[in-house]
XYZ file of C-alpha atoms in Angstrom:
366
model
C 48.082 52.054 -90.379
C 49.285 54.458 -87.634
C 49.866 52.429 -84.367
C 47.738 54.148 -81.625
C 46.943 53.323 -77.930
C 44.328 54.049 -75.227
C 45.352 53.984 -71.595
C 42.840 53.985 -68.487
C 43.307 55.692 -65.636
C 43.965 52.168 -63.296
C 47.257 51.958 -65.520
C 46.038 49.237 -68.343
C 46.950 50.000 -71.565
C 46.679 49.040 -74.997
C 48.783 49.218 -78.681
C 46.188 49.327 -81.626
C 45.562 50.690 -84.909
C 44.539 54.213 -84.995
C 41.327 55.033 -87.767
C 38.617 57.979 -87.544
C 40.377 61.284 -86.569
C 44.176 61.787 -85.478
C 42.781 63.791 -82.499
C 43.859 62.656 -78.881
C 40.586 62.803 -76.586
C 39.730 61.471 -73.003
C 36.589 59.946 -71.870
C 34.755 58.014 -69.542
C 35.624 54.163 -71.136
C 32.180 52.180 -71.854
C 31.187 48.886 -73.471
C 27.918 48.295 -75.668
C 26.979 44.766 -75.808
C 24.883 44.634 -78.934
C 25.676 42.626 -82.007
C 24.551 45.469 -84.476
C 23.748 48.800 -84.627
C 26.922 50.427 -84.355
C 25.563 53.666 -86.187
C 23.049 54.063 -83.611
C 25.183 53.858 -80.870
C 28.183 56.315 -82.021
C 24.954 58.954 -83.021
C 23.004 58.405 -79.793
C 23.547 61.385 -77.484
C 23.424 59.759 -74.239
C 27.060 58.780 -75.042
C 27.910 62.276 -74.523
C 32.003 62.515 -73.848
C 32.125 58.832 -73.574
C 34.327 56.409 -75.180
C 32.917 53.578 -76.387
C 33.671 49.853 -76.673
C 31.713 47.175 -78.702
C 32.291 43.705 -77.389
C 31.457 42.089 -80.530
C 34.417 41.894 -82.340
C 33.589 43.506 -85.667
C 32.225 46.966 -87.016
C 31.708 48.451 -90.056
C 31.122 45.525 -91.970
C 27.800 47.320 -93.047
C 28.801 50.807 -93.167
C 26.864 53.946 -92.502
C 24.184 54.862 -94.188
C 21.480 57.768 -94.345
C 18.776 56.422 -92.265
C 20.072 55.285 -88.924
C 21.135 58.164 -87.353
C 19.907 58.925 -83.860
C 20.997 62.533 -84.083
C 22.695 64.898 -86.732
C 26.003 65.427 -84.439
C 27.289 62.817 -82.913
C 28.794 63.438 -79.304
C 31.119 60.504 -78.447
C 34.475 61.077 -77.635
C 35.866 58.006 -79.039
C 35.213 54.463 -80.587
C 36.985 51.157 -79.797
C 36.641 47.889 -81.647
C 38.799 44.852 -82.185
C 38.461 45.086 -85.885
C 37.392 47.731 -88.051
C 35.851 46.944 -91.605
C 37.425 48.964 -94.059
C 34.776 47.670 -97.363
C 31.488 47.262 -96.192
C 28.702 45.023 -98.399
C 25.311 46.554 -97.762
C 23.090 48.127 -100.711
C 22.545 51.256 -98.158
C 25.812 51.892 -97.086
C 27.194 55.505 -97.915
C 30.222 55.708 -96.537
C 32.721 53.863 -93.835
C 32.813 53.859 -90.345
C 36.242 55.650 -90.737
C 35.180 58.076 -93.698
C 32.447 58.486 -91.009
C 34.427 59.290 -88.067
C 37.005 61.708 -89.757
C 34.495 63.871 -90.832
C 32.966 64.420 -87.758
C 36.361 64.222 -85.656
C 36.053 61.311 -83.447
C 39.178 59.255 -83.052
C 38.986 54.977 -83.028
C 41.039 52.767 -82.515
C 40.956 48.884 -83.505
C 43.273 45.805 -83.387
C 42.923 45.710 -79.069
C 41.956 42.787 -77.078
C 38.483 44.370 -76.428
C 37.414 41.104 -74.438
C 39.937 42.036 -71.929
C 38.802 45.567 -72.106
C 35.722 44.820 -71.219
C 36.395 42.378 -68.264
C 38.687 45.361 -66.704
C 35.631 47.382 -67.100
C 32.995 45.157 -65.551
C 35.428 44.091 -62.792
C 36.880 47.919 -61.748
C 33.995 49.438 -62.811
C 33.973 52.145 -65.689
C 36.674 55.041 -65.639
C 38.658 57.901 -67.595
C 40.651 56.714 -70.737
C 42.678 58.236 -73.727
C 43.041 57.574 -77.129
C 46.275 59.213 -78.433
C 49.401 58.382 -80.504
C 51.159 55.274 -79.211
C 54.561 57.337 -78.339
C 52.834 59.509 -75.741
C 54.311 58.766 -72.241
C 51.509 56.440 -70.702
C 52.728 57.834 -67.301
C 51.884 60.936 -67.930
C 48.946 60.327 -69.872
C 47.687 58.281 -66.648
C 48.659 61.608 -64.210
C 46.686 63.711 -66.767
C 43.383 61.177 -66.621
C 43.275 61.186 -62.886
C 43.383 64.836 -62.542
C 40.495 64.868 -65.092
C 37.250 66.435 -62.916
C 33.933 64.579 -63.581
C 31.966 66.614 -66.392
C 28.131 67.922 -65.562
C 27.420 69.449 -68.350
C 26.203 66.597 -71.086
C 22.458 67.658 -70.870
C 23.238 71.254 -71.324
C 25.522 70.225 -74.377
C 22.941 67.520 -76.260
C 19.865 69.692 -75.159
C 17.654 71.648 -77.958
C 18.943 75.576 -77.871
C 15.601 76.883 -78.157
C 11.694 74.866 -78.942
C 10.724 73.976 -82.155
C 7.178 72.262 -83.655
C 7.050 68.789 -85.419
C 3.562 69.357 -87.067
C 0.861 66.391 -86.391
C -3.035 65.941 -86.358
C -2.965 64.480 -83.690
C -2.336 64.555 -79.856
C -0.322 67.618 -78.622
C 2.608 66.021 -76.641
C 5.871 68.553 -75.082
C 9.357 66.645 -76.013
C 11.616 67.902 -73.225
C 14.793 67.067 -74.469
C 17.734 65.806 -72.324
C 19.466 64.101 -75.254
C 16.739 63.161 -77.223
C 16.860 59.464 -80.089
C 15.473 60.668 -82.471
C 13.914 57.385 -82.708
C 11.252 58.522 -79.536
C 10.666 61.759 -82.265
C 9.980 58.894 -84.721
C 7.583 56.965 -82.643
C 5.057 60.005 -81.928
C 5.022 61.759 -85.645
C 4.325 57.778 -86.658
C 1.096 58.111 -84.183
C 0.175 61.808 -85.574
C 1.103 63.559 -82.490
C 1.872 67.311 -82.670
C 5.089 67.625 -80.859
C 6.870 70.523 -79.455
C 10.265 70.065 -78.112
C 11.378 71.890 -75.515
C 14.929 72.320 -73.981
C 15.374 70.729 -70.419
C 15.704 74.152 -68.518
C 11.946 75.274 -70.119
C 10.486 75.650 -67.329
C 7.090 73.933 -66.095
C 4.527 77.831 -66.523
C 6.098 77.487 -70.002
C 4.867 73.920 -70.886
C 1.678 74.351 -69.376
C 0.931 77.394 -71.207
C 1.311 75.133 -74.504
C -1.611 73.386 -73.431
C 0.046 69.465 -74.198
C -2.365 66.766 -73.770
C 0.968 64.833 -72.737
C 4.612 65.139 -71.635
C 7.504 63.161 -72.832
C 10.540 63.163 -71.118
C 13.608 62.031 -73.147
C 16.679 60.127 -72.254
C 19.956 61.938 -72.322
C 23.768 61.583 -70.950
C 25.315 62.000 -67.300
C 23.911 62.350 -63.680
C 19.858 63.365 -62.976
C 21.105 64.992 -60.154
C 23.464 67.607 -62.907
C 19.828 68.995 -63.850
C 17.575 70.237 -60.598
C 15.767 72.632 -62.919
C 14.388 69.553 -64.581
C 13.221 67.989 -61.327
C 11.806 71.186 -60.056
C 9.889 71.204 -63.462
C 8.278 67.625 -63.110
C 7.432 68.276 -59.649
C 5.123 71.032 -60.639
C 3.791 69.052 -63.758
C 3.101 65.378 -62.409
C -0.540 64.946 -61.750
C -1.256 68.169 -64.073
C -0.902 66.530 -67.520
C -0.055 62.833 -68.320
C 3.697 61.814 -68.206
C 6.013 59.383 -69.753
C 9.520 59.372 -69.440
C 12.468 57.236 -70.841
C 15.769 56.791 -69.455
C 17.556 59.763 -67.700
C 13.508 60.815 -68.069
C 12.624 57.727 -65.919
C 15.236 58.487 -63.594
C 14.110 62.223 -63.306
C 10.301 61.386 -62.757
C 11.949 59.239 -59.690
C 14.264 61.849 -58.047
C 11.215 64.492 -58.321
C 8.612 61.665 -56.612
C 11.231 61.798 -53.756
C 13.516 58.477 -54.712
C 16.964 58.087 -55.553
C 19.575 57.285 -57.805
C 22.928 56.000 -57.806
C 25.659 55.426 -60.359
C 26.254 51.876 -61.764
C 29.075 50.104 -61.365
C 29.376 49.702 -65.505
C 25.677 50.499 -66.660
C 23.447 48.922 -68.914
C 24.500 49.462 -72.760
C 23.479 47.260 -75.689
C 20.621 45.839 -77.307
C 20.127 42.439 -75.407
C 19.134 43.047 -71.980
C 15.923 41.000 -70.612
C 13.387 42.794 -68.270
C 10.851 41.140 -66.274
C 7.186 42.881 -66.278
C 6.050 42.406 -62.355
C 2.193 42.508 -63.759
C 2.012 40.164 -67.215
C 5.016 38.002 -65.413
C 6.857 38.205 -69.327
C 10.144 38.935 -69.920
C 10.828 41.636 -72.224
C 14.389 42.257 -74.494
C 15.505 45.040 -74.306
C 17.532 48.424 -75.624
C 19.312 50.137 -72.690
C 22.158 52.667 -72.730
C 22.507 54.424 -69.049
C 25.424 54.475 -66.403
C 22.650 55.647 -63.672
C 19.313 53.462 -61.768
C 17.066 54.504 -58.923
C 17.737 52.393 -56.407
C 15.045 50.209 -55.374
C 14.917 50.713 -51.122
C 14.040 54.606 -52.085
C 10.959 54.015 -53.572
C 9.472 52.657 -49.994
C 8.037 56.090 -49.051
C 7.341 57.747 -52.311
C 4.222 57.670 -54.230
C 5.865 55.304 -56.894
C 5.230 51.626 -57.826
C 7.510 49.159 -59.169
C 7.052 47.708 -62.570
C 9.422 45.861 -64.018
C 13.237 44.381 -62.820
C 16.350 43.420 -64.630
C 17.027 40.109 -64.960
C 20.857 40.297 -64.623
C 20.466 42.603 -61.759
C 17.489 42.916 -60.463
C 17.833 46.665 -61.049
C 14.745 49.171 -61.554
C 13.491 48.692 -65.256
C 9.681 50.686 -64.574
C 7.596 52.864 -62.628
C 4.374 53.566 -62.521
C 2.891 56.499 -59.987
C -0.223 55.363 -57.982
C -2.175 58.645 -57.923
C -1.337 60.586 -61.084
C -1.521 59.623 -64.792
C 2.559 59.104 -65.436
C 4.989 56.596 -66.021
C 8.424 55.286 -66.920
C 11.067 52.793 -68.358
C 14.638 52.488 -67.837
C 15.002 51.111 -71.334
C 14.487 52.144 -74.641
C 10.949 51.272 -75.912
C 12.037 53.088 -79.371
C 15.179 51.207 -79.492
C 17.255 51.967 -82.367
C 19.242 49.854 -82.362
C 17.342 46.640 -80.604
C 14.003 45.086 -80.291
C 10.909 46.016 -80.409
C 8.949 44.036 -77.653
C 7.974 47.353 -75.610
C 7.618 48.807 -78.567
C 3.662 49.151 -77.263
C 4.370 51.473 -74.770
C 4.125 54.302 -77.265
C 0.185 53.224 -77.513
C -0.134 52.761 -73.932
C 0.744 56.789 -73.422
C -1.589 57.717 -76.124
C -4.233 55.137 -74.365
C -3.834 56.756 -70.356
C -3.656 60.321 -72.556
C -6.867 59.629 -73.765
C -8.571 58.086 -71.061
C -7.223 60.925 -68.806
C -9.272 63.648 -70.822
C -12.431 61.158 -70.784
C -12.239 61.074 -66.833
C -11.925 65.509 -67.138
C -14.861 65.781 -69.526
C -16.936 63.907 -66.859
C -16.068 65.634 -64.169
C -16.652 68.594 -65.903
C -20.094 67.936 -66.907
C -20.917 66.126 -63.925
């Protein structure tokens, strides 16, 4: 095995065993708490140009197989584990992790104390890393990271190029892709919904002339703030057709109601994180993958109600707007990997869809 290493920008460093590509990439350095689902993570776009760590200590023990992806391309810039499988046992699996990441050029690296990792990153907070041969200079590789500027472009980069129609019988919903799961794409065509996905720059005289019945707003990578189009564009929909959004979508509905967000210390990433609903009083487990939250003291003077809380943090899990039909989650109701326990929000769009034309063909007749 060739010996490899990835050094942060704070100076830490660590000797492994190099597997996926040969390439040398930089980062921002992550960690993704969940047990399984390591597929789903390295093909879920909102880990756009981030490198990341799984705390539990072994991947690839299943392999990869045709049915889990979350998108065709993957966009990470890197994988870390503390042991890498190299013959999985699972009647689905196609390939190896490693097969996996050669052929779509993503380096790993394995055999590192990823439990120390992982405390550096939840006591410094997340920052710029390398993965390159272990003979490179980590000096120099440490001068290179800082100089590193922040990247803005991960919507732009995951986004849909141009629309495109999923057929359905049913209700006529606009996908405006950030970054899109293809697990939320999943979710409607299981319900019958028509869907047209839209890039996150089509702008809001172009939705409404498709006539939805509803708007979904996807998760994706980076800052909200990188996309002002997109908030321009909800501000001009909201109120005009019914709205859900999920994850960078949540945290766009709240910048364009007039609240805020800030960037996380280390984010919320895995498949285990427990969310209190502030109206059933249950606590919900969760799927969450996001690096940004709207901070709680903005939503004082803005037309938005709080939902639901993290447990660890008490952090802003759900919003729900007071005068117009729309709505949001932090997490990931589709999850992919995770549970399933909000799972019913899917039905509780199509229900406020519904009941929203009801209310319009009674005012109309009235």
């Amino acid at each position: 095995m060739r010996k490899r290493q990835l050094v942060l920008e704070d100076g830490s460093q660590f000797i492994g065993e190099g597997f996926g590509s040969d390439r040398s990439m930089t980062g921002e350095v992550v960690f993704n708490t969940g047990m399984t689902g390591y597929q789903e993570v390295i093909s879920d776009p909102s880990y756009c140009g981030q490198i990341v760590t799984m705390t539990y200590p072994l991947a690839g023990n299943y392999g990869i197989n045709r049915d889990d992806f979350e998108t065709v391309t993957p966009f990470i810039n890197g994988f870390v584990v503390k042991e890498a499988c190299d013959y999985p046992s699972n009647f689905r699996s196609d390939e190896t992790l490693d097969d996996y990441l050669k052929a779509n050029d993503i380096p790993g690296i394995s055999g590192i104390d990823t439990r120390k990792l992982t405390k550096i990153i939840r006591k410094h907070g997340t920052m710029k890393g390398i993965i390159t041969d272990a003979e490179e200079s980590a000096e120099e590789l440490i001068a290179k990271l800082r100089m590193l500027p922040e990247r803005t472009d991960q919507v732009c980069y995951t986004s849909a190029v141009k629309p495109y129609v999923v057929p359905g019988r049913g209700l006529r919903i606009v996908l405006v892709d950030f970054g899109m799961k293809h697990g939320i794409l999943r979710e409607l065509t299981k319900r019958d919904c028509h869907v047209t996905v839209v890039p996150y720059n089509y702008g809001a005289e172009n939705i409404l002339r498709l006539k939805p019945d509803g708007i979904m707003l996807t998760n994706g990578p980076g800052d909200p703030k990188d996309v002002p189009e997109s908030i321009d564009m909800i501000k001009q929909v909201v109120g005009k057709i019914p709205l859900f959004g999920i994850c960078l979508g949540h945290q766009l509905l709240a910048l364009a109601s007039g609240a805020n967000t800030e960037k996380m210390k280390f984010g919320h990433r895995g498949g285990n994180h427990p969310v209190k609903d502030l109206f059933t009083n249950k606590t919900l487990i969760t799927s969450q993958n996001h690096s940004y939250a709207v901070t709680q003291e903005s939503l004082m003077d803005t037309d938005l109600e709080l939902t639901q809380i993290a447990l660890n943090d008490n952090s802003v899990e759900g919003l729900k707007h007071r005068k117009c039909p729309a709505f949001s989650v932090q997490y990931h109701p589709e999850s992919s990997p995770g549970p399933e326990d909000t799972n019913h929000l899917f039905d509780e769009f199509m229900q406020m869809i519904r009941e929203t034309k009801t209310l319009e063909e009674v005012e109309v007749n009235a």
